[in-house]
Amino acid sequence: MKTREQALELLHCYTQSTSLIKHALSVEGCMVWYARHFSVSEEEKTLWGMTGLLHDFDYERYPEPTNPGGHPFEGNRILAEEGYPEELRDAIMGHADYTGVVRGTLMAKVLFAVDELSGLITAAALVRPDRSLKNLEVSSIKKKMKDKAFARGCNREDIKKGAEELGIELDLHIANVLEALRALETEGILVLS
Ligand SMILES: [Fe+2]
């Protein structure tokens, strides 16, 4: 079993962008939050975290959605060579609908459900006067979600579909992801400003 440190090293090896590193740490935090929420084993929790950390690790180098040569296909190949388990790789493939890989595990469903939403919540925090998650509310995140001009890169349909697949009502899912990200901010893992 790979360690979190090895996963972080691999991420840094392929990714220079600070915002992409922050995104990886955000998604990792949300994965760990949901791993606890669903009371998975310690070993599984580590796997969930690493899946979040690595889900876009190849994106900077291979941004196109093509196979071969694109994200996450190249990443999947590299992860297989590196000896990362199939469950992690399948979830990473599954977070991109265009791969056609089914999100067949709870972990894969959580990854898809937190990916775009964590980006939207972070973007919503960054336009606040305090540039923080501290006073951000679910209602303002929902408003931002409806504002199509805001954070266009965050796919609203994917956010809704993610919550549906997870079987968690959207408002509650937003509150959960907000809580996970807030904890990261408080711990100093996620620095937004
Ligand atoms: Fe992502």
PDB file of C-alpha atoms and ligand atoms in Angstrom:
ATOM      1  CA  MET A   1       0.000   0.000   0.000  1.00  0.00           C
ATOM      2  CA  LYS A   2       1.287   3.419  -0.968  1.00  0.00           C
ATOM      3  CA  THR A   3       1.539   6.137   1.651  1.00  0.00           C
ATOM      4  CA  ARG A   4       0.057   9.617   1.638  1.00  0.00           C
ATOM      5  CA  GLU A   5       3.613  11.009   1.500  1.00  0.00           C
ATOM      6  CA  GLN A   6       4.328   9.064  -1.695  1.00  0.00           C
ATOM      7  CA  ALA A   7       1.102  10.338  -3.244  1.00  0.00           C
ATOM      8  CA  LEU A   8       1.967  13.923  -2.304  1.00  0.00           C
ATOM      9  CA  GLU A   9       5.426  13.504  -3.794  1.00  0.00           C
ATOM     10  CA  LEU A  10       3.938  12.224  -7.059  1.00  0.00           C
ATOM     11  CA  LEU A  11       1.500  15.156  -7.136  1.00  0.00           C
ATOM     12  CA  HIS A  12       4.316  17.679  -6.701  1.00  0.00           C
ATOM     13  CA  CYS A  13       6.424  15.915  -9.292  1.00  0.00           C
ATOM     14  CA  TYR A  14       3.757  16.527 -11.958  1.00  0.00           C
ATOM     15  CA  THR A  15       2.109  19.734 -10.725  1.00  0.00           C
ATOM     16  CA  GLN A  16       3.616  23.210 -10.345  1.00  0.00           C
ATOM     17  CA  SER A  17       0.399  25.257 -10.241  1.00  0.00           C
ATOM     18  CA  THR A  18      -0.423  26.469  -6.734  1.00  0.00           C
ATOM     19  CA  SER A  19      -4.144  26.528  -7.463  1.00  0.00           C
ATOM     20  CA  LEU A  20      -4.091  22.943  -8.713  1.00  0.00           C
ATOM     21  CA  ILE A  21      -2.196  21.842  -5.584  1.00  0.00           C
ATOM     22  CA  LYS A  22      -4.794  23.649  -3.455  1.00  0.00           C
ATOM     23  CA  HIS A  23      -7.543  21.899  -5.411  1.00  0.00           C
ATOM     24  CA  ALA A  24      -5.872  18.518  -4.782  1.00  0.00           C
ATOM     25  CA  LEU A  25      -5.598  19.236  -1.037  1.00  0.00           C
ATOM     26  CA  SER A  26      -9.218  20.428  -0.960  1.00  0.00           C
ATOM     27  CA  VAL A  27     -10.531  17.308  -2.650  1.00  0.00           C
ATOM     28  CA  GLU A  28      -8.350  15.154  -0.392  1.00  0.00           C
ATOM     29  CA  GLY A  29      -9.869  16.851   2.666  1.00  0.00           C
ATOM     30  CA  CYS A  30     -13.406  16.313   1.380  1.00  0.00           C
ATOM     31  CA  MET A  31     -12.651  12.644   0.664  1.00  0.00           C
ATOM     32  CA  VAL A  32     -11.320  12.143   4.195  1.00  0.00           C
ATOM     33  CA  TRP A  33     -14.344  13.985   5.627  1.00  0.00           C
ATOM     34  CA  TYR A  34     -16.713  11.638   3.793  1.00  0.00           C
ATOM     35  CA  ALA A  35     -14.597   8.591   4.662  1.00  0.00           C
ATOM     36  CA  ARG A  36     -15.193   9.449   8.321  1.00  0.00           C
ATOM     37  CA  HIS A  37     -18.849  10.229   7.649  1.00  0.00           C
ATOM     38  CA  PHE A  38     -19.341   6.765   6.153  1.00  0.00           C
ATOM     39  CA  SER A  39     -17.194   5.137   8.875  1.00  0.00           C
ATOM     40  CA  VAL A  40     -14.838   3.357   6.487  1.00  0.00           C
ATOM     41  CA  SER A  41     -11.751   1.595   7.885  1.00  0.00           C
ATOM     42  CA  GLU A  42      -8.500   3.501   8.533  1.00  0.00           C
ATOM     43  CA  GLU A  43      -6.885   1.822   5.533  1.00  0.00           C
ATOM     44  CA  GLU A  44      -9.790   2.780   3.277  1.00  0.00           C
ATOM     45  CA  LYS A  45      -9.716   6.323   4.617  1.00  0.00           C
ATOM     46  CA  THR A  46      -6.070   6.642   3.553  1.00  0.00           C
ATOM     47  CA  LEU A  47      -7.023   5.326   0.120  1.00  0.00           C
ATOM     48  CA  TRP A  48      -9.901   7.801  -0.172  1.00  0.00           C
ATOM     49  CA  GLY A  49      -7.573  10.670   0.756  1.00  0.00           C
ATOM     50  CA  MET A  50      -4.926   9.617  -1.756  1.00  0.00           C
ATOM     51  CA  THR A  51      -7.568   9.303  -4.458  1.00  0.00           C
ATOM     52  CA  GLY A  52      -8.559  12.907  -3.847  1.00  0.00           C
ATOM     53  CA  LEU A  53      -4.952  14.046  -3.758  1.00  0.00           C
ATOM     54  CA  LEU A  54      -4.081  12.353  -7.044  1.00  0.00           C
ATOM     55  CA  HIS A  55      -7.279  12.698  -9.076  1.00  0.00           C
ATOM     56  CA  ASP A  56      -5.932  15.587 -11.211  1.00  0.00           C
ATOM     57  CA  PHE A  57      -2.191  15.007 -10.761  1.00  0.00           C
ATOM     58  CA  ASP A  58      -1.676  14.556 -14.532  1.00  0.00           C
ATOM     59  CA  TYR A  59      -3.893  17.483 -15.541  1.00  0.00           C
ATOM     60  CA  GLU A  60      -1.185  20.137 -15.832  1.00  0.00           C
ATOM     61  CA  ARG A  61       0.970  17.950 -18.045  1.00  0.00           C
ATOM     62  CA  TYR A  62      -1.824  16.267 -20.017  1.00  0.00           C
ATOM     63  CA  PRO A  63      -4.830  18.640 -19.932  1.00  0.00           C
ATOM     64  CA  GLU A  64      -6.630  17.309 -23.020  1.00  0.00           C
ATOM     65  CA  PRO A  65      -9.473  14.828 -22.541  1.00  0.00           C
ATOM     66  CA  THR A  66      -7.942  12.457 -25.073  1.00  0.00           C
ATOM     67  CA  ASN A  67      -6.884   8.861 -24.985  1.00  0.00           C
ATOM     68  CA  PRO A  68      -3.949   8.446 -25.352  1.00  0.00           C
ATOM     69  CA  GLY A  69      -2.118  11.551 -24.230  1.00  0.00           C
ATOM     70  CA  GLY A  70      -4.757  13.149 -22.042  1.00  0.00           C
ATOM     71  CA  HIS A  71      -6.239  13.477 -18.571  1.00  0.00           C
ATOM     72  CA  PRO A  72      -6.962  11.191 -16.748  1.00  0.00           C
ATOM     73  CA  PHE A  73      -5.891   8.434 -19.148  1.00  0.00           C
ATOM     74  CA  GLU A  74      -2.169   9.195 -18.862  1.00  0.00           C
ATOM     75  CA  GLY A  75      -2.493   9.566 -15.123  1.00  0.00           C
ATOM     76  CA  ASN A  76      -4.153   6.173 -14.943  1.00  0.00           C
ATOM     77  CA  ARG A  77      -1.247   4.601 -16.827  1.00  0.00           C
ATOM     78  CA  ILE A  78       1.341   6.274 -14.609  1.00  0.00           C
ATOM     79  CA  LEU A  79      -0.527   5.266 -11.452  1.00  0.00           C
ATOM     80  CA  ALA A  80      -0.700   1.665 -12.655  1.00  0.00           C
ATOM     81  CA  GLU A  81       3.060   1.664 -13.307  1.00  0.00           C
ATOM     82  CA  GLU A  82       3.622   3.135  -9.864  1.00  0.00           C
ATOM     83  CA  GLY A  83       1.586   0.343  -8.311  1.00  0.00           C
ATOM     84  CA  TYR A  84      -1.481   2.283  -7.158  1.00  0.00           C
ATOM     85  CA  PRO A  85      -4.509   0.045  -6.615  1.00  0.00           C
ATOM     86  CA  GLU A  86      -7.286  -0.437  -9.117  1.00  0.00           C
ATOM     87  CA  GLU A  87      -9.951   0.991  -6.807  1.00  0.00           C
ATOM     88  CA  LEU A  88      -8.105   4.325  -6.712  1.00  0.00           C
ATOM     89  CA  ARG A  89      -7.457   4.334 -10.459  1.00  0.00           C
ATOM     90  CA  ASP A  90     -11.039   3.415 -11.357  1.00  0.00           C
ATOM     91  CA  ALA A  91     -12.400   6.201  -9.164  1.00  0.00           C
ATOM     92  CA  ILE A  92     -10.035   8.677 -10.827  1.00  0.00           C
ATOM     93  CA  MET A  93     -11.067   7.493 -14.287  1.00  0.00           C
ATOM     94  CA  GLY A  94     -14.711   7.652 -13.213  1.00  0.00           C
ATOM     95  CA  HIS A  95     -14.528  11.283 -12.124  1.00  0.00           C
ATOM     96  CA  ALA A  96     -14.268  12.218 -15.803  1.00  0.00           C
ATOM     97  CA  ASP A  97     -17.565  11.177 -17.415  1.00  0.00           C
ATOM     98  CA  TYR A  98     -15.981  11.017 -20.876  1.00  0.00           C
ATOM     99  CA  THR A  99     -13.808   8.023 -19.930  1.00  0.00           C
ATOM    100  CA  GLY A 100     -16.960   5.912 -19.766  1.00  0.00           C
ATOM    101  CA  VAL A 101     -15.695   4.279 -16.559  1.00  0.00           C
ATOM    102  CA  VAL A 102     -18.586   3.615 -14.201  1.00  0.00           C
ATOM    103  CA  ARG A 103     -18.437   5.049 -10.687  1.00  0.00           C
ATOM    104  CA  GLY A 104     -18.920   1.666  -9.115  1.00  0.00           C
ATOM    105  CA  THR A 105     -17.796   2.317  -5.548  1.00  0.00           C
ATOM    106  CA  LEU A 106     -18.869   4.733  -2.835  1.00  0.00           C
ATOM    107  CA  MET A 107     -15.383   6.246  -3.004  1.00  0.00           C
ATOM    108  CA  ALA A 108     -15.769   6.920  -6.753  1.00  0.00           C
ATOM    109  CA  LYS A 109     -19.166   8.529  -6.167  1.00  0.00           C
ATOM    110  CA  VAL A 110     -17.776  10.761  -3.426  1.00  0.00           C
ATOM    111  CA  LEU A 111     -14.854  11.860  -5.610  1.00  0.00           C
ATOM    112  CA  PHE A 112     -17.204  12.905  -8.397  1.00  0.00           C
ATOM    113  CA  ALA A 113     -19.548  14.622  -5.940  1.00  0.00           C
ATOM    114  CA  VAL A 114     -16.879  16.736  -4.211  1.00  0.00           C
ATOM    115  CA  ASP A 115     -14.621  17.631  -7.152  1.00  0.00           C
ATOM    116  CA  GLU A 116     -16.536  20.464  -8.846  1.00  0.00           C
ATOM    117  CA  LEU A 117     -18.336  21.534  -5.681  1.00  0.00           C
ATOM    118  CA  SER A 118     -15.124  22.110  -3.723  1.00  0.00           C
ATOM    119  CA  GLY A 119     -13.975  24.372  -6.567  1.00  0.00           C
ATOM    120  CA  LEU A 120     -17.205  26.363  -6.497  1.00  0.00           C
ATOM    121  CA  ILE A 121     -17.098  26.781  -2.712  1.00  0.00           C
ATOM    122  CA  THR A 122     -13.458  27.887  -2.792  1.00  0.00           C
ATOM    123  CA  ALA A 123     -14.286  30.403  -5.546  1.00  0.00           C
ATOM    124  CA  ALA A 124     -17.223  31.702  -3.481  1.00  0.00           C
ATOM    125  CA  ALA A 125     -14.915  32.208  -0.481  1.00  0.00           C
ATOM    126  CA  LEU A 126     -12.368  34.096  -2.559  1.00  0.00           C
ATOM    127  CA  VAL A 127     -14.835  36.819  -3.570  1.00  0.00           C
ATOM    128  CA  ARG A 128     -15.803  37.526   0.036  1.00  0.00           C
ATOM    129  CA  PRO A 129     -14.266  40.561   1.762  1.00  0.00           C
ATOM    130  CA  ASP A 130     -12.377  38.296   4.193  1.00  0.00           C
ATOM    131  CA  ARG A 131     -11.397  35.856   1.422  1.00  0.00           C
ATOM    132  CA  SER A 132     -12.267  33.035   3.792  1.00  0.00           C
ATOM    133  CA  LEU A 133     -14.663  30.138   4.290  1.00  0.00           C
ATOM    134  CA  LYS A 134     -15.323  31.168   7.889  1.00  0.00           C
ATOM    135  CA  ASN A 135     -18.494  33.174   7.326  1.00  0.00           C
ATOM    136  CA  LEU A 136     -19.593  31.628   4.053  1.00  0.00           C
ATOM    137  CA  GLU A 137     -23.101  30.168   4.165  1.00  0.00           C
ATOM    138  CA  VAL A 138     -24.819  27.416   2.221  1.00  0.00           C
ATOM    139  CA  SER A 139     -27.388  29.935   0.962  1.00  0.00           C
ATOM    140  CA  SER A 140     -24.731  32.135  -0.643  1.00  0.00           C
ATOM    141  CA  ILE A 141     -23.064  29.098  -2.214  1.00  0.00           C
ATOM    142  CA  LYS A 142     -26.462  28.170  -3.705  1.00  0.00           C
ATOM    143  CA  LYS A 143     -26.829  31.714  -5.042  1.00  0.00           C
ATOM    144  CA  LYS A 144     -23.407  31.480  -6.654  1.00  0.00           C
ATOM    145  CA  MET A 145     -24.408  28.146  -8.105  1.00  0.00           C
ATOM    146  CA  LYS A 146     -27.355  29.756  -9.873  1.00  0.00           C
ATOM    147  CA  ASP A 147     -25.193  32.618 -11.178  1.00  0.00           C
ATOM    148  CA  LYS A 148     -23.987  31.160 -14.456  1.00  0.00           C
ATOM    149  CA  ALA A 149     -21.362  33.870 -14.947  1.00  0.00           C
ATOM    150  CA  PHE A 150     -19.680  32.970 -11.643  1.00  0.00           C
ATOM    151  CA  ALA A 151     -16.873  30.366 -11.715  1.00  0.00           C
ATOM    152  CA  ARG A 152     -17.943  29.100 -15.127  1.00  0.00           C
ATOM    153  CA  GLY A 153     -15.435  26.266 -14.948  1.00  0.00           C
ATOM    154  CA  CYS A 154     -17.386  24.563 -12.154  1.00  0.00           C
ATOM    155  CA  ASN A 155     -19.956  22.321 -13.784  1.00  0.00           C
ATOM    156  CA  ARG A 156     -23.312  22.797 -12.007  1.00  0.00           C
ATOM    157  CA  GLU A 157     -24.885  19.736 -13.578  1.00  0.00           C
ATOM    158  CA  ASP A 158     -22.023  17.581 -12.299  1.00  0.00           C
ATOM    159  CA  ILE A 159     -22.504  19.026  -8.809  1.00  0.00           C
ATOM    160  CA  LYS A 160     -26.207  18.115  -8.839  1.00  0.00           C
ATOM    161  CA  LYS A 161     -25.567  14.717 -10.396  1.00  0.00           C
ATOM    162  CA  GLY A 162     -22.833  14.005  -7.844  1.00  0.00           C
ATOM    163  CA  ALA A 163     -25.144  14.642  -4.884  1.00  0.00           C
ATOM    164  CA  GLU A 164     -27.870  12.536  -6.511  1.00  0.00           C
ATOM    165  CA  GLU A 165     -25.552   9.596  -7.129  1.00  0.00           C
ATOM    166  CA  LEU A 166     -24.429   9.833  -3.531  1.00  0.00           C
ATOM    167  CA  GLY A 167     -28.025   9.897  -2.358  1.00  0.00           C
ATOM    168  CA  ILE A 168     -27.463  13.033  -0.287  1.00  0.00           C
ATOM    169  CA  GLU A 169     -29.711  16.042  -0.593  1.00  0.00           C
ATOM    170  CA  LEU A 170     -27.849  18.896  -2.310  1.00  0.00           C
ATOM    171  CA  ASP A 171     -28.065  21.426   0.538  1.00  0.00           C
ATOM    172  CA  LEU A 172     -26.702  18.889   2.991  1.00  0.00           C
ATOM    173  CA  HIS A 173     -23.929  17.870   0.610  1.00  0.00           C
ATOM    174  CA  ILE A 174     -22.932  21.524   0.198  1.00  0.00           C
ATOM    175  CA  ALA A 175     -22.908  21.921   3.995  1.00  0.00           C
ATOM    176  CA  ASN A 176     -20.734  18.799   4.330  1.00  0.00           C
ATOM    177  CA  VAL A 177     -18.179  19.941   1.762  1.00  0.00           C
ATOM    178  CA  LEU A 178     -18.148  23.415   3.304  1.00  0.00           C
ATOM    179  CA  GLU A 179     -17.450  21.883   6.728  1.00  0.00           C
ATOM    180  CA  ALA A 180     -14.634  19.743   5.296  1.00  0.00           C
ATOM    181  CA  LEU A 181     -13.016  22.724   3.579  1.00  0.00           C
ATOM    182  CA  ARG A 182     -13.428  24.938   6.629  1.00  0.00           C
ATOM    183  CA  ALA A 183     -11.570  22.385   8.731  1.00  0.00           C
ATOM    184  CA  LEU A 184      -8.714  22.450   6.202  1.00  0.00           C
ATOM    185  CA  GLU A 185      -8.617  26.233   6.373  1.00  0.00           C
ATOM    186  CA  THR A 186      -8.598  26.208  10.174  1.00  0.00           C
ATOM    187  CA  GLU A 187      -5.766  23.661  10.197  1.00  0.00           C
ATOM    188  CA  GLY A 188      -3.778  25.836   7.802  1.00  0.00           C
ATOM    189  CA  ILE A 189      -3.721  23.116   5.124  1.00  0.00           C
ATOM    190  CA  LEU A 190      -5.807  25.227   2.786  1.00  0.00           C
ATOM    191  CA  VAL A 191      -4.654  28.834   2.504  1.00  0.00           C
ATOM    192  CA  LEU A 192      -7.082  30.775   0.327  1.00  0.00           C
ATOM    193  CA  SER A 193      -5.828  34.343   0.312  1.00  0.00           C
TER     194      SER A 193
HETATM  195 FE    FE B   1     -10.561  17.980  -9.830  1.00  0.00          FE
END
